[in-house]
Coordinates of C-alpha atoms and ligand atoms in Angstrom, one line a residue:
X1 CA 32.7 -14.3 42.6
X2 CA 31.6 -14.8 46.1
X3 CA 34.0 -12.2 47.2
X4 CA 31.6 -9.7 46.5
X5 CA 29.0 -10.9 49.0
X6 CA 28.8 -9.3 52.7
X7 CA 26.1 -11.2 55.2
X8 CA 23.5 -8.7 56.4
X9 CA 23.6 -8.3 59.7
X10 CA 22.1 -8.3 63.0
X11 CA 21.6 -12.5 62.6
X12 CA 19.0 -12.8 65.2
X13 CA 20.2 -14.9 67.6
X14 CA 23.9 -14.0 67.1
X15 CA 23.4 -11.0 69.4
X16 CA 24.4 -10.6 73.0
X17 CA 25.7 -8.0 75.5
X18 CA 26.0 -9.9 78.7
X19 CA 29.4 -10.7 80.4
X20 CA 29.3 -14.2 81.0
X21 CA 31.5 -14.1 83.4
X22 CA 33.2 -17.5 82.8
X23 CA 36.1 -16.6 84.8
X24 CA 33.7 -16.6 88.1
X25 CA 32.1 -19.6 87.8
X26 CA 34.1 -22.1 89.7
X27 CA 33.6 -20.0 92.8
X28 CA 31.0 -21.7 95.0
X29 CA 30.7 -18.5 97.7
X30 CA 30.0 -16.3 95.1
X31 CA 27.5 -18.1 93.0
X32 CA 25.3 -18.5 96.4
X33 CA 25.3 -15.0 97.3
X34 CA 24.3 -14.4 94.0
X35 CA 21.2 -16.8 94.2
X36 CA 20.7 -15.1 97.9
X37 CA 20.7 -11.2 96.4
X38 CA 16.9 -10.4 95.8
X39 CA 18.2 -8.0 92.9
X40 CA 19.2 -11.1 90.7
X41 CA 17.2 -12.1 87.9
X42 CA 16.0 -15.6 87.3
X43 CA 15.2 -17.2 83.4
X44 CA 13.1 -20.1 84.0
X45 CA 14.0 -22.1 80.6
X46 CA 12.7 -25.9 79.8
X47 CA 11.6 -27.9 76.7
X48 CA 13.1 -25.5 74.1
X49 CA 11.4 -23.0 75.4
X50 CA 12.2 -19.4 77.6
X51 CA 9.0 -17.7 80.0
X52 CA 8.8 -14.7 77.9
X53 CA 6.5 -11.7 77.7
X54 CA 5.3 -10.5 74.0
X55 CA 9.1 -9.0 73.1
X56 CA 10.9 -9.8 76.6
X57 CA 11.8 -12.5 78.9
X58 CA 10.0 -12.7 81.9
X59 CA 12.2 -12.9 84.9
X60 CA 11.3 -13.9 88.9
X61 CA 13.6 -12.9 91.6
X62 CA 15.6 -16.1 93.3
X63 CA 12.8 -16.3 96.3
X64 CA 10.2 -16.9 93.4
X65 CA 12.1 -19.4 91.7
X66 CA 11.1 -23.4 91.5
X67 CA 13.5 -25.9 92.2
X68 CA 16.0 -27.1 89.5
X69 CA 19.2 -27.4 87.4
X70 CA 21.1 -24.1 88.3
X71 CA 22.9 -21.7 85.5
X72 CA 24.8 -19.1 85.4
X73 CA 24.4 -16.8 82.3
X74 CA 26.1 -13.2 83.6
X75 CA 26.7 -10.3 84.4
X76 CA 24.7 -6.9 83.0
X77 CA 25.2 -3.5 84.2
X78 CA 25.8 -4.9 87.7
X79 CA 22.8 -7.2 87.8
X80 CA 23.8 -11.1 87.7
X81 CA 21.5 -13.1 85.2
X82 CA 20.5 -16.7 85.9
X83 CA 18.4 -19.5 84.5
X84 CA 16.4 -22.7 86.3
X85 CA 15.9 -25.6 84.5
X86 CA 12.6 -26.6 85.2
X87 CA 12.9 -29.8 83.0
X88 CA 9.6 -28.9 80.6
X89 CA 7.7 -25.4 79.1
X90 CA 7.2 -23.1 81.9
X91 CA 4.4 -20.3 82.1
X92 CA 4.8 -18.4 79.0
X93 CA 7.5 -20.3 77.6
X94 CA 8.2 -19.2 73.9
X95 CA 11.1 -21.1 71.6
X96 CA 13.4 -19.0 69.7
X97 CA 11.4 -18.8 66.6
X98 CA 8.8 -17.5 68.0
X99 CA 10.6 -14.4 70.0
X100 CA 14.1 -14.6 68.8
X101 CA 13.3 -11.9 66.2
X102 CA 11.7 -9.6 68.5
X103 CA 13.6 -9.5 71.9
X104 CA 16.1 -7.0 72.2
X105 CA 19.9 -7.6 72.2
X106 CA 20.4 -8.7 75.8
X107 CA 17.4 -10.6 76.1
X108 CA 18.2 -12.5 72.6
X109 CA 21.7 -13.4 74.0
X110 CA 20.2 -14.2 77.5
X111 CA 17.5 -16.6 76.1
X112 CA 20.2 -18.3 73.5
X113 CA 22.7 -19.1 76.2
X114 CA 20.0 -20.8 78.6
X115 CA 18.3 -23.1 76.1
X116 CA 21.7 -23.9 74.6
X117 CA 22.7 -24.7 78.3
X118 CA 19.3 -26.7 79.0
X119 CA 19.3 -28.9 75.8
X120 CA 22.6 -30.0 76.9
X121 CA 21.7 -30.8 80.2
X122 CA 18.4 -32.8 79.2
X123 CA 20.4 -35.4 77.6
X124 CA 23.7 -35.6 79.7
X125 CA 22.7 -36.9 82.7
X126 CA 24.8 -39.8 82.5
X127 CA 28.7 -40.2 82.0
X128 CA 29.9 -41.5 78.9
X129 CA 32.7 -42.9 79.9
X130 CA 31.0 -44.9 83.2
X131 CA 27.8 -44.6 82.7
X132 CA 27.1 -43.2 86.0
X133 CA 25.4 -40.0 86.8
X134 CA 26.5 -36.8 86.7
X135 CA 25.7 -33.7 88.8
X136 CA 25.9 -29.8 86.9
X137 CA 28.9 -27.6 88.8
X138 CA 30.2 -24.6 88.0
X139 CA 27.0 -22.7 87.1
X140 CA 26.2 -25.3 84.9
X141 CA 28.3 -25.3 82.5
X142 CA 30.1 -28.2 83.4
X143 CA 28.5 -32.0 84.5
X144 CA 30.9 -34.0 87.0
X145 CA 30.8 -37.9 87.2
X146 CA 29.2 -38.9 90.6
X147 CA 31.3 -41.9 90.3
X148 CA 34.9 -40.7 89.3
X149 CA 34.9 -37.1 89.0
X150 CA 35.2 -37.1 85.2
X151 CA 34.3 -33.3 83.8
X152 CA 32.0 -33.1 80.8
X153 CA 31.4 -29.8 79.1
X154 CA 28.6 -28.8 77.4
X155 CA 28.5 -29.8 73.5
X156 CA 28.3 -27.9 70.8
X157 CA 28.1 -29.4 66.6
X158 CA 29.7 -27.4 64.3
X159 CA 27.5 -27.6 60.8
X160 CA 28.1 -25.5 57.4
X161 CA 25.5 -23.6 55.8
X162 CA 26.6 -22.9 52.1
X163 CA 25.4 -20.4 49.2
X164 CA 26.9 -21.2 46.1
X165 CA 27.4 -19.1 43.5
X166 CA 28.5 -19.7 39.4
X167 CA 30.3 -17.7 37.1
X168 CA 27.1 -16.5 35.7
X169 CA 26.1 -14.9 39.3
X170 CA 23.4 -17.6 40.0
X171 CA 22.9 -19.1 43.4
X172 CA 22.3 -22.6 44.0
X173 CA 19.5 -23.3 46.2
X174 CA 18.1 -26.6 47.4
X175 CA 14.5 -28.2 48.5
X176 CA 15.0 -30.4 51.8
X177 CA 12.8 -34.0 51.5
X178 CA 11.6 -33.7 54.6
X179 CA 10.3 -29.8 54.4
X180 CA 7.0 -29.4 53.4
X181 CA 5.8 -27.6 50.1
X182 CA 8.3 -25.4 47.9
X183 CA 10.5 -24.5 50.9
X184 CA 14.3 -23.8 49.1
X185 CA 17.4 -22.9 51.2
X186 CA 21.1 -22.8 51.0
X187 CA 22.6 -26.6 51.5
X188 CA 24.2 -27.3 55.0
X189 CA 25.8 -30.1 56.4
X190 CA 27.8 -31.0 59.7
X191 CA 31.6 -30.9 59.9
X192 CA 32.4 -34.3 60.2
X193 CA 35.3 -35.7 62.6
X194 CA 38.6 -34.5 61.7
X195 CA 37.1 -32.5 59.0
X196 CA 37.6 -28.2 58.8
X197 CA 34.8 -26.4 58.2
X198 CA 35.9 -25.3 54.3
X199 CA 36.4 -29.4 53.5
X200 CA 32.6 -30.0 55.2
X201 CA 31.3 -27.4 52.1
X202 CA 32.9 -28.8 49.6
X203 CA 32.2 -32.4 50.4
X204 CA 28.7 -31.7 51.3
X205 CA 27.9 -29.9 48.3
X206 CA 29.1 -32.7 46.4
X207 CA 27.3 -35.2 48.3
X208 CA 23.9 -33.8 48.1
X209 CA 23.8 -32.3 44.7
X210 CA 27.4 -33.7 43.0
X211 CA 28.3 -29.5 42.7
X212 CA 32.2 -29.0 43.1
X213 CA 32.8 -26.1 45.2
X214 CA 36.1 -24.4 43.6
X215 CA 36.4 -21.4 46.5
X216 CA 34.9 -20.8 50.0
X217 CA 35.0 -18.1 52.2
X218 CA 33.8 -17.7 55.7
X219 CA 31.0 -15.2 56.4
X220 CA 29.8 -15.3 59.8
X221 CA 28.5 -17.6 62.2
X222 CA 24.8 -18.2 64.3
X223 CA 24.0 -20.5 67.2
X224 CA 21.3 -22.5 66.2
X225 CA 20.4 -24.8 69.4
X226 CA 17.7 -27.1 67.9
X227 CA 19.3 -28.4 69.6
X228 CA 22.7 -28.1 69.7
X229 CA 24.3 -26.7 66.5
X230 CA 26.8 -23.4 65.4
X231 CA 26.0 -22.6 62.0
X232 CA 29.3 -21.7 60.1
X233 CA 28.4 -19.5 56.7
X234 CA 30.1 -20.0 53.7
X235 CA 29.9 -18.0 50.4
X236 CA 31.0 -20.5 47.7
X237 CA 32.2 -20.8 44.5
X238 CA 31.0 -23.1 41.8
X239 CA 31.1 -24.1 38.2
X240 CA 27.4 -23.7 37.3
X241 CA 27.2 -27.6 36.3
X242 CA 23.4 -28.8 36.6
X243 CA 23.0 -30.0 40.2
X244 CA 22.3 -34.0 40.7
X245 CA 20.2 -34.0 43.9
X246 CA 21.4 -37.0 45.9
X247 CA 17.0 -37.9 46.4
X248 CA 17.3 -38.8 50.5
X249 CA 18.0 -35.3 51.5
X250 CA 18.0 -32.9 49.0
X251 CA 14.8 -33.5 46.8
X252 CA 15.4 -31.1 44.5
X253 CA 17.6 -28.7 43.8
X254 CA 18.2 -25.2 41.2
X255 CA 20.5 -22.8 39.9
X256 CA 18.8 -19.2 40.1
X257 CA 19.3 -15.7 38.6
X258 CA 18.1 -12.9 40.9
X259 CA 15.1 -12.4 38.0
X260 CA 14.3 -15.8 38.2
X261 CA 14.4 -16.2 42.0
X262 CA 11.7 -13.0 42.4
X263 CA 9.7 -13.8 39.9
X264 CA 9.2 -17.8 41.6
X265 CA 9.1 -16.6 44.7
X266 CA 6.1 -14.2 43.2
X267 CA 4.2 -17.0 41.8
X268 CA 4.9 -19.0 44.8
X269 CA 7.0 -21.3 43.6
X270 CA 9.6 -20.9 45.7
X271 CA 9.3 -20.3 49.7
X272 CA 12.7 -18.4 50.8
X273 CA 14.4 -19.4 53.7
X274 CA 12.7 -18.4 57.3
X275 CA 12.9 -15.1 59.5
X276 CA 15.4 -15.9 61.4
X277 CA 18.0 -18.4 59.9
X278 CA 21.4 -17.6 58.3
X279 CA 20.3 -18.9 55.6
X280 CA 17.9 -16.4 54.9
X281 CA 21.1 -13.8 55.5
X282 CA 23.2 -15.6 52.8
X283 CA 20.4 -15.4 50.8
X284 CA 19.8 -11.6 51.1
X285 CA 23.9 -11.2 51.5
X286 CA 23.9 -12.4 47.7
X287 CA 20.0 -11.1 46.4
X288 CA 21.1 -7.5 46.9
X289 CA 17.9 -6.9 49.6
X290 CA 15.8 -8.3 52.2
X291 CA 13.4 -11.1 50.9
X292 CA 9.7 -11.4 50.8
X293 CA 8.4 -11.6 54.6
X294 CA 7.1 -14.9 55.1
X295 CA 5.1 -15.9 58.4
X296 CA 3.6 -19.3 57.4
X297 CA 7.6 -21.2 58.3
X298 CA 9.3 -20.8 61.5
Ligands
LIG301 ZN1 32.1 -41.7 85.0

């Protein structure tokens, strides 16, 4: 039955139109004369967060730019994009659910990239194979070991994000223990080791809520770096069994009709999924049209 279901799109923080220009960044001579050319454009990113104005970043040309982690995030019409990691919030530092909704597609893309990037770089400053420490190259997007030029690239954990739905054209939503008041989302997981990403739905659906998933089917993806996931949509399929919350993480969980689901969500019963997750977007994908506007979650 899931076949029927098409995720809405733009996912907020899926967008980008910068050339990253990967193929550049092992080229020293170029990087500086990028960081000397007045015209670039510096992101100052730290803490989670990106200097932003209202509903756009706020750049500072390289002269203006504090001292810091170095990265390269592209190229865009010509004009070279980069970031400083200035190690906590800057001036006007905003966190991606607080602007990732309302900057535009470049900016969105821009901002993504660079907190990605810094979340990565907060917590790799050591090798794991030596333990000594290791120094960003390549416009950061790769740490070297000081002490035997091991490479270490940045990480990135793959998780599932699942709405299930039954023969009778229900859709199985959950209640997290550790969100607060009548929050319900799709159920999610990480892909484990050595795991794909359609045997990480069907086991996590059985672990949280003992629901065999009979079908999956990919439908689209969103970085999520709080701080490091990719969230992998699923459409599912399941027998419309009654769902046995495992207690630790799921605290509850429900089979809903389209009927039922408005008319909770009306009484306030249930709070949907916020503005700018996926989940929301499976949600909506399956509900037939956007859901109620919610401000009081981010
Ligand atoms: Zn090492």
């Amino acid at each position: 039955m899931h076949e029927a279901y098409v995720l809405p799109g733009p996912l907020a923080l899926s967008r980008s139109t910068v050339d990253r220009a990967a193929d550049r960044r092992a080229d020293a001579a170029w990087l500086d004369a990028l960081w000397a050319d007045g015209a670039t454009r510096v992101l100052l990113v730290g803490d989670g967060t990106v200097a932003a104005d209202g509903d756009a970043l706020r750049f500072v040309a390289p002269s203006d730019a504090p001292d810091g982690e170095r990265f390269l995030l592209g190229l865009d019409d010509g004009v070279a994009y980069v970031a400083v990691h200035v190690g906590e919030k800057p001036a006007g530092g905003a966190t991606l659910r607080e602007v990732g909704a309302a900057l535009d597609d470049r900016d969105a893309g821009l901002a993504v990239h660079a907190i990605a990037l810094a979340n990565w770089h907060a917590t790799h400053r050591f090798c794991p194979r030596c333990g000594a420490r290791t120094r960003p190259e390549q416009g950061g997007h790769v740490r070297v070991c000081e002490a035997e030029g091991s490479q270490h690239f940045p990480r990135t954990d793959p998780a599932v994000i699942v709405l299930v739905v039954d023969e009778r054209d229900r859709c199985l939503l959950g209640r997290s223990a550790a969100w607060p008041g009548n929050r319900f989302s799709t159920l999610a997981g990480f892909v484990e080791p050595g795991e794909t990403p359609e045997h990480a739905v069907v086991r996590e659906l059985y672990e949280e809520v003992r629901v065999r998933v009979t079908s999956c089917r990919y439908a689209g993806a969103q970085p999520w770096p709080f701080p490091s996931s990719l969230m992998l949509g699923y459409y599912a399929t399941a027998d419309g069994e009654d769902p046995t919350p495992d207690r630790e993480e799921i605290a509850e969980a429900r089979w809903f009709s389209r009927d039922e689901l408005t008319a909770a969500m009306a009484a306030g019963d249930v709070l949907p999924p916020s503005g700018i997750s996926i989940a929301r977007k499976l949600v909506e994908g399956w509900y037939g049209r956007p859901l109620p506007v919610d401000v009081s979650w981010r």
